[in-house]
Coordinates of C-alpha atoms in Angstrom, one line a residue:
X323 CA 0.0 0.0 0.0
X324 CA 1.6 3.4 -0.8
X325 CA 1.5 6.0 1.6
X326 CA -0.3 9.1 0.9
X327 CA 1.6 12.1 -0.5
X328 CA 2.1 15.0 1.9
X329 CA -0.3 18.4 0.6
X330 CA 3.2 20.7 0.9
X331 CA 6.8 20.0 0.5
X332 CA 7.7 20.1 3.9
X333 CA 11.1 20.4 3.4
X334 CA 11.0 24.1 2.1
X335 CA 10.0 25.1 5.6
X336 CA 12.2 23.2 7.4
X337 CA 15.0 24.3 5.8
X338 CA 14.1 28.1 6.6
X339 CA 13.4 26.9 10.6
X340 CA 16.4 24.9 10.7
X341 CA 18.3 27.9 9.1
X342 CA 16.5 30.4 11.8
X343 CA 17.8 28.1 14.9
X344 CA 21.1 27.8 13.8
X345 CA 21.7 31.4 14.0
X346 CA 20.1 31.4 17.6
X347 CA 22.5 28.3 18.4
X348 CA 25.7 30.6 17.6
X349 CA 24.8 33.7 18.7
X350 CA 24.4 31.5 22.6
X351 CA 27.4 29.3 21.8
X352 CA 30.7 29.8 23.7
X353 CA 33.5 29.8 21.6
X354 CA 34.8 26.6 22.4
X355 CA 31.4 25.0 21.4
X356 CA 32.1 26.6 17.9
X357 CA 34.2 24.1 16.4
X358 CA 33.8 23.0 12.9
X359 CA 31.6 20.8 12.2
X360 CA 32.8 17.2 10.9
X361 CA 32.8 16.7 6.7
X362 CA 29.9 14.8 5.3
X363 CA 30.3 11.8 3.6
X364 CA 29.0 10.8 0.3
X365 CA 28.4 7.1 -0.1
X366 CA 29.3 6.0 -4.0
X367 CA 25.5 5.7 -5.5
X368 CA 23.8 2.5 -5.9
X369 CA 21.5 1.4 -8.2
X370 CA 18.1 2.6 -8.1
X371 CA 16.7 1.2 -5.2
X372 CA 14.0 -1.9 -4.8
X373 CA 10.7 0.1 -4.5
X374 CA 9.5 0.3 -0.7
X375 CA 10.7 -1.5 2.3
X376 CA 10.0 -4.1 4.6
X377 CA 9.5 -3.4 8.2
X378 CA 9.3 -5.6 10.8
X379 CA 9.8 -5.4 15.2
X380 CA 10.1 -8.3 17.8
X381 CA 9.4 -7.5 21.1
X382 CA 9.8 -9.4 24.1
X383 CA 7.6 -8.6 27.1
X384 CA 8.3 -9.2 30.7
X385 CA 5.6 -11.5 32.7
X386 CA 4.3 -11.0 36.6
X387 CA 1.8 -12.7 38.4
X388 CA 0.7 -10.3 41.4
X389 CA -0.9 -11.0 44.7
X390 CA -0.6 -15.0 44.3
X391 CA 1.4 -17.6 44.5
X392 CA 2.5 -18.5 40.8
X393 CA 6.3 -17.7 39.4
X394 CA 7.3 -16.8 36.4
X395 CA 7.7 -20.3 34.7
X396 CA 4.0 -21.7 35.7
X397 CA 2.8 -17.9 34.3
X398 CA 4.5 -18.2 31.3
X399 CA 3.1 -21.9 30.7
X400 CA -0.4 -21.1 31.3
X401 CA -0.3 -17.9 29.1
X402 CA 0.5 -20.4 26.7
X403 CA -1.8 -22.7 27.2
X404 CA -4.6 -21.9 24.5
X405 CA -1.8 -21.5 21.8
X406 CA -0.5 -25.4 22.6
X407 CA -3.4 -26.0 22.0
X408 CA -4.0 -25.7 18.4
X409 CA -0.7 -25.3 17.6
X410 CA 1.2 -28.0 19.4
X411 CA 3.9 -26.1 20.5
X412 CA 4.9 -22.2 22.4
X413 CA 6.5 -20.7 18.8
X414 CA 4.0 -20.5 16.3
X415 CA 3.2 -18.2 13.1
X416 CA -0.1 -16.7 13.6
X417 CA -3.3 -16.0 10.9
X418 CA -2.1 -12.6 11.0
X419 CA 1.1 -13.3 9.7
X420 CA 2.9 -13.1 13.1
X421 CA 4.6 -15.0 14.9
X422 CA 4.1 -15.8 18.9
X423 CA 7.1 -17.7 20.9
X424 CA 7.6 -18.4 24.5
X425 CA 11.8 -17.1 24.4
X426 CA 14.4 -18.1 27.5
X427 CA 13.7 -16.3 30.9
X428 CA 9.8 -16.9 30.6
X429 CA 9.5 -13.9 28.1
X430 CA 6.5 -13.8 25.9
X431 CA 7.5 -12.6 22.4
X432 CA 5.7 -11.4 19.4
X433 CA 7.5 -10.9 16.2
X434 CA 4.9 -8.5 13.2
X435 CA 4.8 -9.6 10.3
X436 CA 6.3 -7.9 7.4
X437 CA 5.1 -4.6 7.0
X438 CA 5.4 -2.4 3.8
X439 CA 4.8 1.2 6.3
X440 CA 4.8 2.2 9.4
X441 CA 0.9 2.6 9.8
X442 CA 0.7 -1.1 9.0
X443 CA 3.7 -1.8 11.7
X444 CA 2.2 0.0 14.2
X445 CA -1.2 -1.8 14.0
X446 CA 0.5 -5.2 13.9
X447 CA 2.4 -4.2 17.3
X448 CA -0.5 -2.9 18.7
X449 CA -2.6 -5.8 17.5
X450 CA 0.0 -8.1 19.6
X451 CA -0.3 -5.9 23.1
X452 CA -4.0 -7.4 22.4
X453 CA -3.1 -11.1 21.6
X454 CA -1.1 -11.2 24.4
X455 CA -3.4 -9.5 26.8
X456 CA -6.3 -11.5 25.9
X457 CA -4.1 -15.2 26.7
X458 CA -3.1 -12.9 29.7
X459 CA -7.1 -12.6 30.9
X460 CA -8.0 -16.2 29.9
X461 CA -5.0 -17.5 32.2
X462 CA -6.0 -15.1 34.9
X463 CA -9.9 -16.5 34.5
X464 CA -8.5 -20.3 34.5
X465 CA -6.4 -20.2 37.2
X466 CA -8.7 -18.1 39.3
X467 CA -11.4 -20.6 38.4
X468 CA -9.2 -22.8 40.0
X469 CA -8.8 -21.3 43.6
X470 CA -5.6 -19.7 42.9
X471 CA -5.8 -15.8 44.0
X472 CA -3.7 -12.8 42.1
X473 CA -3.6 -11.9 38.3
X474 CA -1.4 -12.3 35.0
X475 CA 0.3 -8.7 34.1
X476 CA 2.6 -8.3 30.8
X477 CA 4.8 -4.9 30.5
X478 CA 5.6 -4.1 27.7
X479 CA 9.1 -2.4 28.9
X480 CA 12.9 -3.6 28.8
X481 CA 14.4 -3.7 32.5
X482 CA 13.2 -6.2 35.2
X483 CA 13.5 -5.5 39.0
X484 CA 16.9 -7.3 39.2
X485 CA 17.9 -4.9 36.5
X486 CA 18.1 -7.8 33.5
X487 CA 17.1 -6.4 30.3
X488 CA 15.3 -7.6 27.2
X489 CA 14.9 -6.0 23.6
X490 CA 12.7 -4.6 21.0
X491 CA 14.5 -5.6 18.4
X492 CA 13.8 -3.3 15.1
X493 CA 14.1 -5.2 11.1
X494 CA 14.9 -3.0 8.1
X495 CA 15.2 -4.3 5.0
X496 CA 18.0 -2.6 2.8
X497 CA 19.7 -4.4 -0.8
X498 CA 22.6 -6.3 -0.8
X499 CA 24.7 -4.2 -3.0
X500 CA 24.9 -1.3 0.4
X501 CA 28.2 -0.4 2.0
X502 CA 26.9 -1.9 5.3
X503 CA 30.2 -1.2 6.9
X504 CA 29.5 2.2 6.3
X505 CA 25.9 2.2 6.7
X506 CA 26.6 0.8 10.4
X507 CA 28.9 4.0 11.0
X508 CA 26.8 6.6 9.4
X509 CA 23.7 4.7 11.4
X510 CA 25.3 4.5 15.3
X511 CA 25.5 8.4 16.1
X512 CA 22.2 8.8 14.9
X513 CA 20.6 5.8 17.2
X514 CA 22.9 7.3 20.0
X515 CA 20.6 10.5 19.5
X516 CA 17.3 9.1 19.1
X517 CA 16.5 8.2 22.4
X518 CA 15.8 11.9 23.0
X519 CA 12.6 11.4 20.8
X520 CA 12.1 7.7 21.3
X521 CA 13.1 6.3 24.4
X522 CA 10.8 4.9 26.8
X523 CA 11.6 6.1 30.0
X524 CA 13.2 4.8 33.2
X525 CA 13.7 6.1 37.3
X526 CA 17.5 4.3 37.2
X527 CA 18.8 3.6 41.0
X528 CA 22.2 4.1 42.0
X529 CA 23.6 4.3 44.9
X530 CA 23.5 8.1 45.3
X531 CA 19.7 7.6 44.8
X532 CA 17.3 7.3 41.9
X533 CA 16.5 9.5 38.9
X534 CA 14.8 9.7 36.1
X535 CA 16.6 8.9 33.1
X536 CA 15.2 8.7 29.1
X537 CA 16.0 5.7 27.6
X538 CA 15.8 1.8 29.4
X539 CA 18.3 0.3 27.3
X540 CA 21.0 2.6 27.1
X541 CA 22.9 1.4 30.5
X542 CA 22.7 -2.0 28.7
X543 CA 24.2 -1.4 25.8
X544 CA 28.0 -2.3 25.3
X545 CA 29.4 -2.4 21.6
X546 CA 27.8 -0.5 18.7
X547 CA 28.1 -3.2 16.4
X548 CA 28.3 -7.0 16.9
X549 CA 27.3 -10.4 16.1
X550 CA 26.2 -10.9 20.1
X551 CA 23.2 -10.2 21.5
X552 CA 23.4 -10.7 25.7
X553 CA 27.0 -11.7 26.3
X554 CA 28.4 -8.0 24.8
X555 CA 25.4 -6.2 23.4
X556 CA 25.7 -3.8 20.9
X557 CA 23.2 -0.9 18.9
X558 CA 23.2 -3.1 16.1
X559 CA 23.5 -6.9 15.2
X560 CA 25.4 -8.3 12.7
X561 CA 23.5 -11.2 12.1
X562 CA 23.4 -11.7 8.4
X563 CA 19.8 -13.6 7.9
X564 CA 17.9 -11.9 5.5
X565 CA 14.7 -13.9 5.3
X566 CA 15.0 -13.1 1.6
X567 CA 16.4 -13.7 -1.4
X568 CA 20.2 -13.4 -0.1
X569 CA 21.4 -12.3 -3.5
X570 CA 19.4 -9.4 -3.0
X571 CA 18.8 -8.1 0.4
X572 CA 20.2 -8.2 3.9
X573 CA 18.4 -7.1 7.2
X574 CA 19.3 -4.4 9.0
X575 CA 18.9 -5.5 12.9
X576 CA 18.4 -2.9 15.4
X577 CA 18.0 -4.0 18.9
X578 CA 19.3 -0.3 20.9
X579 CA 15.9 0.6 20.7
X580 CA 13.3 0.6 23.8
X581 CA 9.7 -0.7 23.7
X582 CA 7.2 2.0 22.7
X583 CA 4.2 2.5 24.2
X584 CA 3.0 5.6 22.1
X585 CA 2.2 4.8 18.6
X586 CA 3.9 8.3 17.8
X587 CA 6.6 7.0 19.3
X588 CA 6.4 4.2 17.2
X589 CA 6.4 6.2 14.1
X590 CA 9.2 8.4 14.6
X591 CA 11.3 5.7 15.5
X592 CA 10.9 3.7 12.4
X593 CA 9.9 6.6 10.1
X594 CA 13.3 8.5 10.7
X595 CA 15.4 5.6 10.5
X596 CA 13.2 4.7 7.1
X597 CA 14.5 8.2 6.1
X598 CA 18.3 7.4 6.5
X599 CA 18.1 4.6 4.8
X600 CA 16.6 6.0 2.2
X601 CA 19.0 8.6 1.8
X602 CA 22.1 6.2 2.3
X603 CA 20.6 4.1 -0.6
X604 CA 19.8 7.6 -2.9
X605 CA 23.6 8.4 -2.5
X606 CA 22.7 11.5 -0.4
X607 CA 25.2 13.5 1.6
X608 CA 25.1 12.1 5.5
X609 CA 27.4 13.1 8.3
X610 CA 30.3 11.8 9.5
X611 CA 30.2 11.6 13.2
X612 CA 32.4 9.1 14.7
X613 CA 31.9 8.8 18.3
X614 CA 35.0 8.8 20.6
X615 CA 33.0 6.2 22.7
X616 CA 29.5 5.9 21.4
X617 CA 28.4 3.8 24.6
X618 CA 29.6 6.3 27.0
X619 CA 27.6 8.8 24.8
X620 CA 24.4 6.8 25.1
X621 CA 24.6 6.3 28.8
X622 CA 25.5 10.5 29.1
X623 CA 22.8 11.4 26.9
X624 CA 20.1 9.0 28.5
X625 CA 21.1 10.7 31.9
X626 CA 21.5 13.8 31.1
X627 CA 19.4 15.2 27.7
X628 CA 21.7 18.1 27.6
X629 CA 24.7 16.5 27.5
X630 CA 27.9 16.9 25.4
X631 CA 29.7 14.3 23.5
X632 CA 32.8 14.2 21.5
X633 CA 33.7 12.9 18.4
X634 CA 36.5 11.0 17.7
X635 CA 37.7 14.1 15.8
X636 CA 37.6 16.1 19.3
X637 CA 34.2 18.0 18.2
X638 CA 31.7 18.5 20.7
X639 CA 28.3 17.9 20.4
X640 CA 24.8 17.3 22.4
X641 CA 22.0 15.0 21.1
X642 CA 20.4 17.5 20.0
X643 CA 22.9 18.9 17.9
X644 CA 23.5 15.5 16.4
X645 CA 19.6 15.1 15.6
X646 CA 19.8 18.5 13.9
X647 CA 22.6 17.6 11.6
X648 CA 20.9 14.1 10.2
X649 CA 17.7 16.3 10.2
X650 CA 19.5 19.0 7.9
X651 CA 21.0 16.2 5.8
X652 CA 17.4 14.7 5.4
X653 CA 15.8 17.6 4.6
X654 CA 18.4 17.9 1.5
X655 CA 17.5 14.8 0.6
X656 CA 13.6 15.4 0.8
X657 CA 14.4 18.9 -1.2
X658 CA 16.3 17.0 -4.3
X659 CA 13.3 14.2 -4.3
X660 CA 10.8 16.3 -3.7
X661 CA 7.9 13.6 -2.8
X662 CA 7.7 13.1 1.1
X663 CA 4.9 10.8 2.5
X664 CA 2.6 12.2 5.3
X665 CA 4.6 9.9 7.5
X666 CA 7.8 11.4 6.4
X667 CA 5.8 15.1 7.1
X668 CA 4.8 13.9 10.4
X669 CA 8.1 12.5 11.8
X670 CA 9.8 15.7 10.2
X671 CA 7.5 18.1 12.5
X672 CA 7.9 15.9 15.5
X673 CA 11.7 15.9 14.9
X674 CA 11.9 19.8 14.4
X675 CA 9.8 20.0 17.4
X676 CA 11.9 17.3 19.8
X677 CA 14.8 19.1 19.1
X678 CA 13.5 22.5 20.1
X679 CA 11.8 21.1 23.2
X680 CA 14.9 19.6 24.3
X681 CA 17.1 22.7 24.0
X682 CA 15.0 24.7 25.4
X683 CA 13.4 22.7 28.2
X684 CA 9.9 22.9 27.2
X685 CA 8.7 19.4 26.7
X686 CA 4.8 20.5 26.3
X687 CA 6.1 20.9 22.7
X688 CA 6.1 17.0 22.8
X689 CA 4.4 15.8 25.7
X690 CA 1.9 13.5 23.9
X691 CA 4.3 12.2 21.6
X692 CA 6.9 10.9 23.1
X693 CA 7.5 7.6 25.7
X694 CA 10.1 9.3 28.2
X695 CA 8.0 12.8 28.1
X696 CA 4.6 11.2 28.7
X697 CA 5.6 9.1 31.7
X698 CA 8.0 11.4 32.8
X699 CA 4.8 14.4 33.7
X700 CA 2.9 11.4 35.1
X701 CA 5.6 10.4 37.4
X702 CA 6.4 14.1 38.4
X703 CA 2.5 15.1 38.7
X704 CA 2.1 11.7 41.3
X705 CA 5.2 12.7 43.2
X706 CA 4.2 16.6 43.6
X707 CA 0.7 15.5 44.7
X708 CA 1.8 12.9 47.3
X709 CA 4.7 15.0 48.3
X710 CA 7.4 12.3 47.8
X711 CA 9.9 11.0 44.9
X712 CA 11.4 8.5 42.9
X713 CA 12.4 6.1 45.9
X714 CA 8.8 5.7 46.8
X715 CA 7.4 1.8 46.0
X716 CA 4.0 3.5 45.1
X717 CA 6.1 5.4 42.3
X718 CA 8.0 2.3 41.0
X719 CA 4.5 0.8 40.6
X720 CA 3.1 3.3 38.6
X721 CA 6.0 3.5 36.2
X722 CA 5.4 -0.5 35.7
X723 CA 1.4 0.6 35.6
X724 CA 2.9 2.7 32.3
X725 CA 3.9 -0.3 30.4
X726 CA 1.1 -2.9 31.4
X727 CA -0.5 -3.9 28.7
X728 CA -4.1 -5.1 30.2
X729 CA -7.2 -3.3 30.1
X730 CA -6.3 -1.7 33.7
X731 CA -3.0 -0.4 32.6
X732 CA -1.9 3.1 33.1
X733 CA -1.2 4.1 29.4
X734 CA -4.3 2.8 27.9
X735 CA -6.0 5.2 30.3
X736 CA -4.1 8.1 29.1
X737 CA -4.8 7.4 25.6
X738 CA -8.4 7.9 26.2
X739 CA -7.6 10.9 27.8
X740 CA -5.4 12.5 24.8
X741 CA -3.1 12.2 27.1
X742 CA -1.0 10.2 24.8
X743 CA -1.3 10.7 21.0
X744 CA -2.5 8.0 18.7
X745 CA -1.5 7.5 14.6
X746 CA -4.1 4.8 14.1
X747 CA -7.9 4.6 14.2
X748 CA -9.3 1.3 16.6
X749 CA -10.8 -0.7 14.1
X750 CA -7.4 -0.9 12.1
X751 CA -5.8 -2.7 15.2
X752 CA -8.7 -5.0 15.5
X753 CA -8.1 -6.0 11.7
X754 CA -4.6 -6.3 12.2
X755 CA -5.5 -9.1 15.0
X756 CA -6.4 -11.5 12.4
X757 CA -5.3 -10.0 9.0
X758 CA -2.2 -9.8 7.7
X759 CA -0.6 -7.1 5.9
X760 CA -2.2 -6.9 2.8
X761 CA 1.0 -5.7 0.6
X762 CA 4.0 -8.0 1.3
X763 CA 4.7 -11.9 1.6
X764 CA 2.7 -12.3 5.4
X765 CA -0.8 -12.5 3.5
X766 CA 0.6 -15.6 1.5
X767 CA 1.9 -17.1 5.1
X768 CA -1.7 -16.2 6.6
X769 CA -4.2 -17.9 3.7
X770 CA -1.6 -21.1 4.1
X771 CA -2.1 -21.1 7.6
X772 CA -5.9 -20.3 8.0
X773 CA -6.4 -23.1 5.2
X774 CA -4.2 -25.6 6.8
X775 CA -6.2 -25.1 9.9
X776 CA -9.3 -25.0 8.3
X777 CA -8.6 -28.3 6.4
X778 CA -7.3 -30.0 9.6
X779 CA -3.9 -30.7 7.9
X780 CA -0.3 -30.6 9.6
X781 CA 1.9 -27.8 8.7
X782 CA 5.2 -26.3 9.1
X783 CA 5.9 -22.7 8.5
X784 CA 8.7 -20.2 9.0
X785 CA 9.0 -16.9 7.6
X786 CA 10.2 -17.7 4.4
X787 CA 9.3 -21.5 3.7
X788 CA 5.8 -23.0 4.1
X789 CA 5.4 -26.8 4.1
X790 CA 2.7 -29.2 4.7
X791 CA 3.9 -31.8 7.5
X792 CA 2.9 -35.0 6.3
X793 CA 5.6 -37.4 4.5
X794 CA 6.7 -35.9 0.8
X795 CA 4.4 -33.1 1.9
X796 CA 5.5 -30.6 -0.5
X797 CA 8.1 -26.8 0.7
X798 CA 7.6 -23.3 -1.2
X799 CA 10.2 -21.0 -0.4
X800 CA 8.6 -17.5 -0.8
X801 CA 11.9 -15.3 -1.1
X802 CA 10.5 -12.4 -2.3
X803 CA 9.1 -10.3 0.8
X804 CA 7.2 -8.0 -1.3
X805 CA 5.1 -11.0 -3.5
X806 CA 1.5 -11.0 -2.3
X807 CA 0.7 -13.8 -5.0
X808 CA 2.2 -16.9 -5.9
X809 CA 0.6 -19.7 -8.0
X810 CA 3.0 -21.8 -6.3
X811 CA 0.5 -21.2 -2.9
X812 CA -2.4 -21.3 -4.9
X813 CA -1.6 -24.9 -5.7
X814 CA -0.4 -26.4 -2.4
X815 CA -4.1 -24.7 -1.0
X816 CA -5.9 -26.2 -3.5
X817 CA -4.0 -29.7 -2.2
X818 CA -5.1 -29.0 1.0
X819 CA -8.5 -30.9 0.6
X820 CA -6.9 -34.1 -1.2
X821 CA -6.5 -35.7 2.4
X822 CA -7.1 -35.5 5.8
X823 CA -5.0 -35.5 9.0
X824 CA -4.9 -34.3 12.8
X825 CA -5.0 -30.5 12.5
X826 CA -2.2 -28.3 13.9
X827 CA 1.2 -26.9 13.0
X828 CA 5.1 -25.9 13.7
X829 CA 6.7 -23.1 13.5
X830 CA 10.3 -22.7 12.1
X831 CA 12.3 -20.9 14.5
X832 CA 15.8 -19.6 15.9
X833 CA 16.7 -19.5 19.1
X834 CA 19.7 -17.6 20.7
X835 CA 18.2 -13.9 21.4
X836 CA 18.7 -11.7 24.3
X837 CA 16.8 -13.7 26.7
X838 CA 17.5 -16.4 24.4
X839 CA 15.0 -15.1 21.7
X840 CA 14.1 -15.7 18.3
X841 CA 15.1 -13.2 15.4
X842 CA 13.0 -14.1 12.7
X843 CA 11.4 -11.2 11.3
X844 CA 12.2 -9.7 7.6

């Protein structure tokens, strides 16, 4: 599906606004803060690129059972239960194209399916909050049924209360001809920035007490780049499985990111890193800033917003500055185009906006918008009313109350509110539940699997082969992520009624992710 295109060229404006604060910025700087900026690089340019991309995000949520007597391990079972089921096992590829896996540590994780935009991504995400939460309720009724007393909560955040984190992993699907060395190093300072308009949120305790801090991932991270993903983990994994035709793509694997809550949130996250991607594949101009030590940087900019960072060249810069820099380097590459999205108007406004906010303190020019913000007004607003802080038990509850996922969780209310801004319309999410996207590969997966079900025929899917289970049963490998039909699928449906056997299917699967996760989306 092809995004609408935006009324105005938005980035005739920007460039006038951007132009506007810059002057502001030196007339305040010191001279020492006036150092040059670093050169921009200009990647040799590709071939045209493949037409759209393929999104996809894995997120792994963390399970509680209050006020009873069940652990983690029995919750996580019985949240599984239904799904055994009537599909034999805790990994399997839903009608909607998803996939639904019980990972290491008792970690529920749902992986989208491929996604050709970012409205369709954030209605499959928000379509798995709903999954989940509904095995969450029917556990809760069972087990209650059953004279056991407390209830099933899922957060959808990254840190536990022993401090353990887990990811929300983020799939981008770029061509195999990219530099990727050098789309790694034009990508970390940028992801080092972002959490200033995308992070999640976090009251961090130290020793010298607790504060509030704007990204939950940032004091885990360790590389910027790396094959690992718990032993030493980095911004970005290495992991070369594109779930595609290999010849042609590779998968860009994100996992710095924290688990959003605000579907503007959402947006911005993928939608700006959509944007560098595009303009690294264009050719465009991008900056070259090569942190001195880009996981110090993370950690200084998480606890501090105005913090200043150094390039390896000596410069000095605060996240804010480096937002502006790749937001002056998109907007180029927006002005030579000259066909933005609405999506790529949206995140530009929100970006233009973040950046003032920050600088200048006032975070009501975000405060719908963005993870960190929204929870941070909440948790300031409780404190001032009850006269205490961060150290108060009551106010570690109500930042887990941000991320539960359940009807009675925090955020949901503040959505109905306006409290917290939303991108999609309702009944898209309820579609989403059971629909796959309608423009790449996952509405092949979800007829297979619907009419495997339906026919009460054994299955075995993965996200790029499908395969009836019986003996000779035949395998299609569907390595083009953008095909929506295939006679090849059309077929092996049509066999679906030539014989009968005990309904039910497998999912193909990897194992190995933070908490021992799977990896498998596109």
């Amino acid at each position: 599906m092809t995004e609408p295109r935006a009324a105005t060229t938005a980035p005739t404006s920007t460039r006038g606004s951007l132009r506007s604060r810059r002057e502001h910025r030196r007339r305040r700087e010191t001279p020492r803060q006036r150092e040059p900026a670093p050169d921009p690089i200009e990647p040799s340019r590709p071939d045209p690129p493949d037409p759209g991309r393929i999104f996809g995000l894995e997120t792994e949520y963390g399970l509680a059972w209050a006020d009873g007597p069940v652990g983690a391990e029995q919750a996580a079972r019985e949240l599984f239960v239904d799904v055994v089921a009537w599909g034999r096992s805790t990994n399997v590829f839903l009608p909607n194209g998803s996939r639904l896996y019980l990972d290491v540590g008792s970690h529920p994780e749902y992986a989208t399916a491929e996604c050709s935009n970012t409205s369709q991504l954030i209605a499959q995400d928000r379509a798995g909050e709903r999954i989940l939460a509904g095995h969450a309720q029917a556990a809760t009724q069972r087990l209650n049924a059953g004279g056991v007393p407390g209830r099933m909560h899922l957060l959808k955040n990254n840190v536990d209360s022993a401090g353990n984190s887990y990811g929300s992993h983020e799939n981008y699907l770029v061509r195999r001809q990219v530099d990727v060395a050098e789309l790694h190093r034009v990508s970390i300072p940028f992801l080092v920035a972002r959490q200033l308009l995308a992070g999640a949120g976090h009251i961090l305790s130290t020793p010298r007490g607790a504060s509030f801090v704007v990204s939950q991932r940032a004091d885990h991270m360790w590389e910027s780049v790396s094959s690992a993903t718990t032993r030493s983990r980095p911004m970005i994994n290495t992991r070369d499985e594109a779930h595609a035709d290999p010849a042609r793509y590779r998968r860009l694997h994100v996992i710095v990111g924290d688990s959003s809550m605000c579907e503007a949130t959402t947006r911005f996250k993928f939608g700006s890193m959509d944007l560098l991607l595009r303009a690294f594949e264009a050719g465009a101009r991008l900056p070259l800033l090569d942190l001195a030590d880009p996981t110090r940087a993370i950690r200084e900019i998480s606890r501090d917003v105005g913090a200043v960072v150094v390039t390896s060249e000596g410069v000095r810069l605060t996240g804010a500055d480096i937002l502006e820099i790749y937001l002056d380097a998109i907007v180029c590459y927006l002005f030579r185009e000259g066909d933005p999205t609405s999506t790529d108007t949206a995140v530009l406004d929100l970006w233009r906006r973040g950046i003032d906010a920050v600088r200048s303190g006032d975070l009501g020019l975000i405060e719908t918008e963005v993870d960190w913000v929204i929870k941070k007004r909440v948790l300031e607003r409780y404190c001032e009313r009850e006269r205490t802080d961060l150290l108060d038990p009551r106010v570690t509850r109500l930042e887990l109350a941000y991320h539960d996922i359940g009807d009675e969780g925090l955020f949901s209310k503040l959505e109905a509110s306006g409290q917290a801004s939303t991108v999609i319309v309702q009944p898209e999410i309820v579609e989403a539940m059971e629909t796959p996207p309608s423009t790449t590969r996952a509405t092949l997966r979800g007829r297979f699997i619907d009419a495997a079900r339906a026919a009460g025929r054994t299955y075995t899917v993965d996200w790029v082969h499908l395969k009836l289970g019986e003996p000779g049963g035949r395998t299609l490998a569907l390595l083009d992520p953008f095909a929506t039909r295939d006679e090849r699928v059309d077929e092996l449906i049509a066999s679906l009624g030539e014989s009968g056997g005990e309904p039910g299917g497998e999912s193909g699967g990897e194992s190995g992710g933070e908490s021992g996760g799977g990896e498998m989306v596109v």
